[in-house]
Tab-separated table of N, CA and C and ligand atoms in Angstrom:
chain	number	residue	atom	x	y	z
U	1	UNK	N	-5.623	7.821	-21.496
U	1	UNK	CA	-5.172	6.512	-20.989
U	1	UNK	C	-4.752	6.637	-19.520
U	2	UNK	N	-3.817	7.553	-19.253
U	2	UNK	CA	-3.376	7.736	-17.869
U	2	UNK	C	-4.544	8.200	-17.005
U	3	UNK	N	-5.418	9.020	-17.585
U	3	UNK	CA	-6.599	9.489	-16.842
U	3	UNK	C	-7.435	8.309	-16.344
U	4	UNK	N	-7.705	7.339	-17.227
U	4	UNK	CA	-8.557	6.232	-16.788
U	4	UNK	C	-7.833	5.377	-15.756
U	5	UNK	N	-6.515	5.251	-15.884
U	5	UNK	CA	-5.766	4.504	-14.861
U	5	UNK	C	-5.875	5.185	-13.504
U	6	UNK	N	-5.815	6.524	-13.524
U	6	UNK	CA	-5.910	7.268	-12.262
U	6	UNK	C	-7.258	7.030	-11.611
U	7	UNK	N	-8.322	7.050	-12.423
U	7	UNK	CA	-9.663	6.866	-11.878
U	7	UNK	C	-9.799	5.449	-11.312
U	8	UNK	N	-9.304	4.460	-12.047
U	8	UNK	CA	-9.415	3.075	-11.570
U	8	UNK	C	-8.656	2.907	-10.250
U	9	UNK	N	-7.433	3.473	-10.189
U	9	UNK	CA	-6.638	3.337	-8.955
U	9	UNK	C	-7.375	3.983	-7.785
U	10	UNK	N	-7.964	5.153	-8.024
U	10	UNK	CA	-8.662	5.857	-6.951
U	10	UNK	C	-9.888	5.066	-6.494
U	11	UNK	N	-10.629	4.506	-7.440
U	11	UNK	CA	-11.831	3.746	-7.086
U	11	UNK	C	-11.482	2.481	-6.306
U	12	UNK	N	-10.400	1.818	-6.748
U	12	UNK	CA	-9.975	0.609	-6.029
U	12	UNK	C	-9.612	0.961	-4.594
U	13	UNK	N	-8.872	2.071	-4.430
U	13	UNK	CA	-8.470	2.470	-3.076
U	13	UNK	C	-9.702	2.771	-2.234
U	14	UNK	N	-10.686	3.434	-2.830
U	14	UNK	CA	-11.907	3.752	-2.087
U	14	UNK	C	-12.608	2.482	-1.641
U	15	UNK	N	-12.690	1.489	-2.539
U	15	UNK	CA	-13.441	0.289	-2.195
U	15	UNK	C	-12.700	-0.551	-1.157
U	16	UNK	N	-11.396	-0.291	-0.981
U	16	UNK	CA	-10.644	-1.047	0.016
U	16	UNK	C	-10.447	-0.281	1.317
U	17	UNK	N	-11.015	0.905	1.388
U	17	UNK	CA	-10.867	1.685	2.616
U	17	UNK	C	-12.010	1.338	3.557
U	18	UNK	N	-11.681	1.061	4.792
U	18	UNK	CA	-12.680	0.583	5.753
U	18	UNK	C	-13.844	1.555	5.927
U	19	UNK	N	-14.989	1.029	6.262
U	19	UNK	CA	-16.196	1.844	6.405
U	19	UNK	C	-16.051	2.863	7.539
U	20	UNK	N	-15.170	2.561	8.500
U	20	UNK	CA	-15.035	3.465	9.642
U	20	UNK	C	-14.197	4.703	9.298
U	21	UNK	N	-13.524	4.681	8.133
U	21	UNK	CA	-12.680	5.824	7.778
U	21	UNK	C	-13.542	7.051	7.479
U	22	UNK	N	-13.034	8.217	7.813
U	22	UNK	CA	-13.776	9.442	7.521
U	22	UNK	C	-13.698	9.726	6.025
U	23	UNK	N	-14.587	10.605	5.556
U	23	UNK	CA	-14.568	10.946	4.129
U	23	UNK	C	-13.207	11.498	3.728
U	24	UNK	N	-12.609	12.322	4.598
U	24	UNK	CA	-11.319	12.919	4.245
U	24	UNK	C	-10.238	11.842	4.140
U	25	UNK	N	-10.277	10.862	5.055
U	25	UNK	CA	-9.287	9.769	4.976
U	25	UNK	C	-9.475	8.967	3.681
U	26	UNK	N	-10.730	8.742	3.334
U	26	UNK	CA	-11.000	7.970	2.099
U	26	UNK	C	-10.522	8.732	0.873
U	27	UNK	N	-10.770	10.050	0.875
U	27	UNK	CA	-10.328	10.862	-0.265
U	27	UNK	C	-8.813	10.896	-0.353
U	28	UNK	N	-8.161	11.058	0.806
U	28	UNK	CA	-6.694	11.117	0.818
U	28	UNK	C	-6.122	9.803	0.269
U	29	UNK	N	-6.726	8.692	0.642
U	29	UNK	CA	-6.275	7.383	0.145
U	29	UNK	C	-6.471	7.268	-1.367
U	30	UNK	N	-7.614	7.762	-1.832
U	30	UNK	CA	-7.903	7.700	-3.266
U	30	UNK	C	-6.922	8.579	-4.046
U	31	UNK	N	-6.654	9.771	-3.497
U	31	UNK	CA	-5.694	10.662	-4.170
U	31	UNK	C	-4.306	10.020	-4.196
U	32	UNK	N	-3.920	9.403	-3.074
U	32	UNK	CA	-2.586	8.789	-3.013
U	32	UNK	C	-2.477	7.635	-4.012
U	33	UNK	N	-3.577	6.886	-4.188
U	33	UNK	CA	-3.547	5.761	-5.140
U	33	UNK	C	-3.391	6.282	-6.565
U	34	UNK	N	-4.103	7.351	-6.897
U	34	UNK	CA	-3.943	7.951	-8.230
U	34	UNK	C	-2.525	8.518	-8.367
U	35	UNK	N	-2.028	9.108	-7.278
U	35	UNK	CA	-0.675	9.669	-7.294
U	35	UNK	C	0.382	8.599	-7.509
U	36	UNK	N	0.137	7.420	-6.967
U	36	UNK	CA	1.119	6.337	-7.153
U	36	UNK	C	1.227	5.963	-8.633
U	37	UNK	N	0.065	5.960	-9.313
U	37	UNK	CA	0.086	5.644	-10.755
U	37	UNK	C	0.894	6.707	-11.503
U	38	UNK	N	0.635	7.966	-11.175
U	38	UNK	CA	1.382	9.049	-11.827
U	38	UNK	C	2.871	8.944	-11.519
U	39	UNK	N	3.180	8.673	-10.249
U	39	UNK	CA	4.575	8.572	-9.826
U	39	UNK	C	5.296	7.488	-10.624
U	40	UNK	N	4.618	6.336	-10.774
U	40	UNK	CA	5.235	5.243	-11.536
U	40	UNK	C	5.549	5.681	-12.961
U	41	UNK	N	4.647	6.478	-13.543
U	41	UNK	CA	4.833	6.903	-14.936
U	41	UNK	C	5.840	8.021	-15.085
U	42	UNK	N	5.825	8.969	-14.131
U	42	UNK	CA	6.539	10.217	-14.359
U	42	UNK	C	7.786	10.397	-13.495
U	43	UNK	N	7.911	9.678	-12.405
U	43	UNK	CA	8.993	9.955	-11.449
U	43	UNK	C	9.833	8.722	-11.105
U	44	UNK	N	9.212	7.541	-11.123
U	44	UNK	CA	9.837	6.339	-10.573
U	44	UNK	C	11.116	5.952	-11.308
U	45	UNK	N	11.237	6.321	-12.579
U	45	UNK	CA	12.450	5.975	-13.323
U	45	UNK	C	13.677	6.515	-12.594
U	46	UNK	N	13.525	7.594	-11.873
U	46	UNK	CA	14.672	8.228	-11.215
U	46	UNK	C	14.538	8.347	-9.706
U	47	UNK	N	13.340	8.189	-9.153
U	47	UNK	CA	13.161	8.368	-7.709
U	47	UNK	C	12.577	7.099	-7.099
U	48	UNK	N	13.219	6.616	-6.047
U	48	UNK	CA	12.725	5.413	-5.379
U	48	UNK	C	11.813	5.792	-4.218
U	49	UNK	N	10.751	5.005	-3.991
U	49	UNK	CA	9.946	5.217	-2.784
U	49	UNK	C	10.612	4.623	-1.538
U	50	UNK	N	11.807	4.079	-1.679
U	50	UNK	CA	12.545	3.538	-0.542
U	50	UNK	C	13.475	4.633	-0.003
U	51	UNK	N	13.338	4.987	1.289
U	51	UNK	CA	14.113	6.110	1.822
U	51	UNK	C	15.615	5.885	1.781
U	52	UNK	N	16.043	4.636	1.775
U	52	UNK	CA	17.481	4.359	1.830
U	52	UNK	C	18.092	4.378	0.437
U	53	UNK	N	17.256	4.539	-0.580
U	53	UNK	CA	17.751	4.356	-1.936
U	53	UNK	C	17.737	5.655	-2.724
U	54	UNK	N	18.933	6.195	-2.988
U	54	UNK	CA	19.047	7.285	-3.948
U	54	UNK	C	19.428	6.624	-5.255
U	55	UNK	N	18.606	6.773	-6.265
U	55	UNK	CA	18.930	6.155	-7.547
U	55	UNK	C	19.494	7.246	-8.434
U	56	UNK	N	18.870	7.484	-9.589
U	56	UNK	CA	19.341	8.590	-10.416
U	56	UNK	C	18.967	9.913	-9.761
U	57	UNK	N	17.874	9.908	-9.025
U	57	UNK	CA	17.449	11.090	-8.276
U	57	UNK	C	17.418	10.758	-6.793
U	58	UNK	N	17.340	11.777	-5.936
U	58	UNK	CA	17.296	11.555	-4.480
U	58	UNK	C	15.965	10.946	-4.044
U	59	UNK	N	15.971	10.250	-2.909
U	59	UNK	CA	14.716	9.691	-2.392
U	59	UNK	C	13.752	10.821	-2.044
U	60	UNK	N	12.479	10.608	-2.330
U	60	UNK	CA	11.462	11.624	-2.030
U	60	UNK	C	10.687	11.289	-0.761
U	61	UNK	N	11.134	10.251	-0.034
U	61	UNK	CA	10.474	9.949	1.238
U	61	UNK	C	10.812	11.072	2.220
U	62	UNK	N	9.803	11.636	2.854
U	62	UNK	CA	9.972	12.756	3.798
U	62	UNK	C	10.479	14.033	3.134
U	63	UNK	N	10.243	14.190	1.842
U	63	UNK	CA	10.758	15.391	1.167
U	63	UNK	C	9.980	16.643	1.583
U	64	UNK	N	8.719	16.462	2.018
U	64	UNK	CA	7.916	17.644	2.373
U	64	UNK	C	8.514	18.309	3.614
U	65	UNK	N	8.778	19.597	3.481
U	65	UNK	CA	9.415	20.432	4.519
U	65	UNK	C	10.910	20.142	4.697
U	66	UNK	N	11.483	19.350	3.797
U	66	UNK	CA	12.931	19.108	3.852
U	66	UNK	C	13.617	20.255	3.101
U	67	UNK	N	14.854	20.549	3.510
U	67	UNK	CA	15.632	21.556	2.794
U	67	UNK	C	16.045	20.986	1.444
U	68	UNK	N	15.940	21.772	0.401
U	68	UNK	CA	16.313	21.299	-0.940
U	68	UNK	C	17.794	20.917	-0.954
U	69	UNK	N	18.093	19.810	-1.635
U	69	UNK	CA	19.486	19.420	-1.810
U	69	UNK	C	20.179	18.979	-0.544
U	70	UNK	N	19.446	18.388	0.396
U	70	UNK	CA	20.058	18.137	1.710
U	70	UNK	C	20.320	16.673	2.044
U	71	UNK	N	19.994	15.737	1.148
U	71	UNK	CA	20.287	14.335	1.499
U	71	UNK	C	21.791	14.110	1.402
U	72	UNK	N	22.369	13.467	2.426
U	72	UNK	CA	23.827	13.378	2.505
U	72	UNK	C	24.482	12.581	1.367
U	73	UNK	N	23.849	11.526	0.901
U	73	UNK	CA	24.565	10.682	-0.054
U	73	UNK	C	24.145	10.914	-1.496
U	74	UNK	N	23.655	12.117	-1.803
U	74	UNK	CA	23.260	12.368	-3.185
U	74	UNK	C	24.018	13.576	-3.749
U	75	UNK	N	24.518	13.410	-4.975
U	75	UNK	CA	25.294	14.491	-5.610
U	75	UNK	C	24.357	15.439	-6.349
U	76	UNK	N	23.879	16.443	-5.634
U	76	UNK	CA	22.968	17.426	-6.228
U	76	UNK	C	23.734	18.402	-7.119
U	77	UNK	N	23.000	19.081	-7.983
U	77	UNK	CA	23.561	20.219	-8.722
U	77	UNK	C	23.775	21.357	-7.722
U	78	UNK	N	24.688	22.260	-8.050
U	78	UNK	CA	24.874	23.442	-7.200
U	78	UNK	C	23.580	24.252	-7.148
U	79	UNK	N	22.852	24.250	-8.267
U	79	UNK	CA	21.625	25.062	-8.334
U	79	UNK	C	20.643	24.644	-7.243
U	80	UNK	N	20.435	23.331	-7.096
U	80	UNK	CA	19.488	22.856	-6.071
U	80	UNK	C	20.096	23.019	-4.677
U	81	UNK	N	21.382	22.641	-4.557
U	81	UNK	CA	22.032	22.692	-3.238
U	81	UNK	C	22.032	24.108	-2.666
U	82	UNK	N	22.244	25.091	-3.529
U	82	UNK	CA	22.373	26.480	-3.057
U	82	UNK	C	21.072	27.272	-3.174
U	83	UNK	N	19.970	26.563	-3.459
U	83	UNK	CA	18.713	27.305	-3.693
U	83	UNK	C	18.160	27.919	-2.413
U	84	UNK	N	18.522	27.348	-1.264
U	84	UNK	CA	17.999	27.856	-0.003
U	84	UNK	C	16.515	27.577	0.190
U	85	UNK	N	15.957	26.681	-0.638
U	85	UNK	CA	14.511	26.430	-0.563
U	85	UNK	C	14.174	25.318	0.414
U	86	UNK	N	12.984	25.411	0.965
U	86	UNK	CA	12.385	24.313	1.716
U	86	UNK	C	11.297	23.743	0.818
U	87	UNK	N	11.185	22.429	0.788
U	87	UNK	CA	10.161	21.812	-0.072
U	87	UNK	C	8.780	21.856	0.589
U	88	UNK	N	8.226	23.042	0.658
U	88	UNK	CA	6.829	23.176	1.080
U	88	UNK	C	5.962	22.598	-0.040
U	89	UNK	N	4.701	22.358	0.245
U	89	UNK	CA	3.834	21.823	-0.806
U	89	UNK	C	3.722	22.808	-1.963
U	90	UNK	N	3.707	24.102	-1.671
U	90	UNK	CA	3.635	25.095	-2.758
U	90	UNK	C	4.885	25.037	-3.634
U	91	UNK	N	6.050	24.909	-2.990
U	91	UNK	CA	7.278	24.825	-3.781
U	91	UNK	C	7.315	23.536	-4.599
U	92	UNK	N	6.802	22.449	-4.021
U	92	UNK	CA	6.767	21.192	-4.789
U	92	UNK	C	5.841	21.327	-6.005
U	93	UNK	N	4.732	22.038	-5.831
U	93	UNK	CA	3.833	22.262	-6.983
U	93	UNK	C	4.541	23.050	-8.082
U	94	UNK	N	5.263	24.098	-7.678
U	94	UNK	CA	5.956	24.930	-8.666
U	94	UNK	C	7.033	24.107	-9.385
U	95	UNK	N	7.685	23.234	-8.639
U	95	UNK	CA	8.733	22.368	-9.201
U	95	UNK	C	8.126	21.379	-10.202
U	96	UNK	N	6.999	20.756	-9.810
U	96	UNK	CA	6.345	19.797	-10.718
U	96	UNK	C	5.847	20.507	-11.979
U	97	UNK	N	5.390	21.739	-11.816
U	97	UNK	CA	4.806	22.455	-12.959
U	97	UNK	C	5.880	22.838	-13.976
U	98	UNK	N	7.086	23.137	-13.491
U	98	UNK	CA	8.169	23.519	-14.413
U	98	UNK	C	9.463	23.627	-13.612
U	99	UNK	N	10.114	22.482	-13.410
U	99	UNK	CA	11.280	22.473	-12.513
U	99	UNK	C	12.425	23.345	-13.032
U	100	UNK	N	12.572	23.406	-14.364
U	100	UNK	CA	13.711	24.182	-14.897
U	100	UNK	C	13.506	25.681	-14.715
U	101	UNK	N	12.255	26.111	-14.741
U	101	UNK	CA	11.996	27.535	-14.499
U	101	UNK	C	12.118	27.839	-13.002
U	102	UNK	N	11.738	26.861	-12.168
U	102	UNK	CA	11.720	27.098	-10.722
U	102	UNK	C	13.143	27.152	-10.161
U	103	UNK	N	13.996	26.207	-10.577
U	103	UNK	CA	15.413	26.257	-10.174
U	103	UNK	C	16.261	26.100	-11.437
U	104	UNK	N	16.563	27.217	-12.107
U	104	UNK	CA	17.370	27.134	-13.328
U	104	UNK	C	18.713	26.476	-13.014
U	105	UNK	N	19.138	25.574	-13.891
U	105	UNK	CA	20.422	24.908	-13.685
U	105	UNK	C	20.287	23.557	-13.002
U	106	UNK	N	19.045	23.137	-12.680
U	106	UNK	CA	18.883	21.810	-12.086
U	106	UNK	C	19.269	20.728	-13.085
U	107	UNK	N	19.694	19.593	-12.539
U	107	UNK	CA	20.037	18.442	-13.388
U	107	UNK	C	18.824	17.564	-13.668
U	108	UNK	N	17.715	17.821	-12.969
U	108	UNK	CA	16.546	16.952	-13.187
U	108	UNK	C	15.941	17.245	-14.558
U	109	UNK	N	15.644	16.186	-15.278
U	109	UNK	CA	15.008	16.337	-16.591
U	109	UNK	C	13.714	17.138	-16.438
U	110	UNK	N	13.376	17.850	-17.483
U	110	UNK	CA	12.222	18.740	-17.389
U	110	UNK	C	10.926	17.965	-17.121
U	111	UNK	N	10.175	18.347	-16.098
U	111	UNK	CA	8.817	17.832	-15.929
U	111	UNK	C	7.848	19.015	-15.978
U	112	UNK	N	6.665	18.717	-16.431
U	112	UNK	CA	5.664	19.779	-16.588
U	112	UNK	C	4.311	19.187	-16.226
U	113	UNK	N	3.997	19.212	-14.937
U	113	UNK	CA	2.700	18.714	-14.474
U	113	UNK	C	1.975	19.929	-13.916
U	114	UNK	N	1.222	20.580	-14.798
U	114	UNK	CA	0.603	21.836	-14.375
U	114	UNK	C	-0.839	21.645	-13.908
U	115	UNK	N	-1.394	20.462	-14.142
U	115	UNK	CA	-2.763	20.160	-13.709
U	115	UNK	C	-2.785	20.060	-12.165
U	116	UNK	N	-3.554	20.941	-11.539
U	116	UNK	CA	-3.552	21.002	-10.071
U	116	UNK	C	-4.032	19.683	-9.462
U	117	UNK	N	-4.998	19.032	-10.099
U	117	UNK	CA	-5.473	17.745	-9.568
U	117	UNK	C	-4.343	16.721	-9.595
U	118	UNK	N	-3.568	16.703	-10.668
U	118	UNK	CA	-2.459	15.745	-10.734
U	118	UNK	C	-1.399	16.078	-9.679
U	119	UNK	N	-1.181	17.365	-9.443
U	119	UNK	CA	-0.249	17.758	-8.375
U	119	UNK	C	-0.783	17.284	-7.015
U	120	UNK	N	-2.105	17.431	-6.803
U	120	UNK	CA	-2.721	16.950	-5.555
U	120	UNK	C	-2.456	15.458	-5.371
U	121	UNK	N	-2.634	14.695	-6.458
U	121	UNK	CA	-2.461	13.242	-6.369
U	121	UNK	C	-1.014	12.910	-5.997
U	122	UNK	N	-0.070	13.565	-6.680
U	122	UNK	CA	1.344	13.271	-6.397
U	122	UNK	C	1.711	13.664	-4.969
U	123	UNK	N	1.196	14.806	-4.515
U	123	UNK	CA	1.500	15.226	-3.139
U	123	UNK	C	0.911	14.234	-2.138
U	124	UNK	N	-0.308	13.746	-2.409
U	124	UNK	CA	-0.918	12.776	-1.494
U	124	UNK	C	-0.069	11.503	-1.460
U	125	UNK	N	0.412	11.086	-2.622
U	125	UNK	CA	1.264	9.881	-2.645
U	125	UNK	C	2.565	10.129	-1.878
U	126	UNK	N	3.185	11.275	-2.102
U	126	UNK	CA	4.447	11.583	-1.410
U	126	UNK	C	4.208	11.647	0.105
U	127	UNK	N	3.067	12.233	0.522
U	127	UNK	CA	2.734	12.246	1.964
U	127	UNK	C	2.583	10.821	2.498
U	128	UNK	N	2.007	9.934	1.655
U	128	UNK	CA	1.752	8.567	2.130
U	128	UNK	C	3.051	7.797	2.343
U	129	UNK	N	4.170	8.296	1.778
U	129	UNK	CA	5.463	7.612	1.940
U	129	UNK	C	6.161	8.036	3.221
U	130	UNK	N	5.617	9.032	3.917
U	130	UNK	CA	6.330	9.595	5.073
U	130	UNK	C	6.601	8.535	6.134
U	131	UNK	N	7.808	8.614	6.677
U	131	UNK	CA	8.209	7.642	7.700
U	131	UNK	C	8.384	8.369	9.009
H	201	HEC	C1	15.020	11.612	-15.472
H	201	HEC	C2	15.122	11.485	-14.037
H	201	HEC	C3	14.100	12.177	-13.157
H	201	HEC	C4	12.727	12.166	-13.255
H	201	HEC	C5	11.868	11.478	-14.310
H	201	HEC	C6	12.242	12.922	-12.127
H	201	HEC	N1	13.284	13.380	-11.371
H	201	HEC	FE1	13.149	14.523	-9.672
H	201	HEC	N2	15.194	14.634	-9.600
H	201	HEC	C7	16.076	14.034	-10.490
H	201	HEC	C8	17.433	14.477	-10.212
H	201	HEC	C9	18.692	14.056	-10.959
H	201	HEC	C10	17.335	15.362	-9.099
H	201	HEC	C11	18.457	16.183	-8.465
H	201	HEC	C12	18.420	17.523	-9.210
H	201	HEC	C13	19.574	18.456	-8.967
H	201	HEC	O1	20.399	18.197	-8.066
H	201	HEC	O2	19.635	19.468	-9.712
H	201	HEC	C14	15.914	15.429	-8.743
H	201	HEC	C15	15.418	16.177	-7.676
H	201	HEC	C16	14.091	16.194	-7.280
H	201	HEC	C17	13.596	16.875	-6.105
H	201	HEC	C18	14.446	17.632	-5.066
H	201	HEC	C19	14.725	16.672	-3.901
H	201	HEC	C20	15.706	17.179	-2.855
H	201	HEC	O3	16.173	16.331	-2.039
H	201	HEC	O4	16.035	18.386	-2.823
H	201	HEC	C21	12.241	16.680	-6.078
H	201	HEC	C22	11.272	17.206	-5.038
H	201	HEC	C23	11.899	15.881	-7.250
H	201	HEC	N3	13.043	15.615	-7.945
H	201	HEC	C24	10.615	15.481	-7.566
H	201	HEC	C25	10.283	14.779	-8.736
H	201	HEC	C26	8.933	14.396	-9.075
H	201	HEC	C27	7.701	14.663	-8.225
H	201	HEC	C28	9.010	13.745	-10.292
H	201	HEC	C29	7.871	13.191	-11.102
H	201	HEC	C30	6.818	14.134	-11.435
H	201	HEC	C31	10.408	13.725	-10.679
H	201	HEC	N4	11.142	14.351	-9.716
H	201	HEC	C32	10.894	13.143	-11.847
H	201	HEC	C33	15.735	13.168	-11.507
H	201	HEC	C34	14.444	12.937	-11.967
């Protein structure tokens, strides 16, 4: 079910991308559209795409290359705050694949997105939120 939604979202994004866009731009848009569907299903309950809004989880706008646990108005667990990690794309993949194994003691509910294509989609969506 989610698979077909991802494909539909990607195809719609492709058909709405201007003819002048390069293949890589079109692919990035398609991946981001599929990622948005995944985000709505798997992350949105706790993470807002609005940078000013920390809900149950911290905002993920500009999270790539941000220091873990560094947003000023969010009460992180000590585990995340003291992890010393930077959210590189590789670290974000490891977190999506098994956040509790990656940073034991985190307060974030367990997620397990080990499919590399799904990680690609989510990363493309998170990149598309950058301000
Ligand atoms: C049930 C709520 C919930 C869901 C669902 C959830 N998160 Fe989280 N997330 C949190 C909480 C709470 C934290 C803070 C964790 C801590 O401090 O230990 C967090 C932290 C994070 C961080 C660290 C951000 C920072 O500023 O250091 C990232 C990255 C993240 N989540 C990504 C995701 C992604 C991607 C998804 C979807 C695949 C997701 N989360 C799903 C609640 C959630």
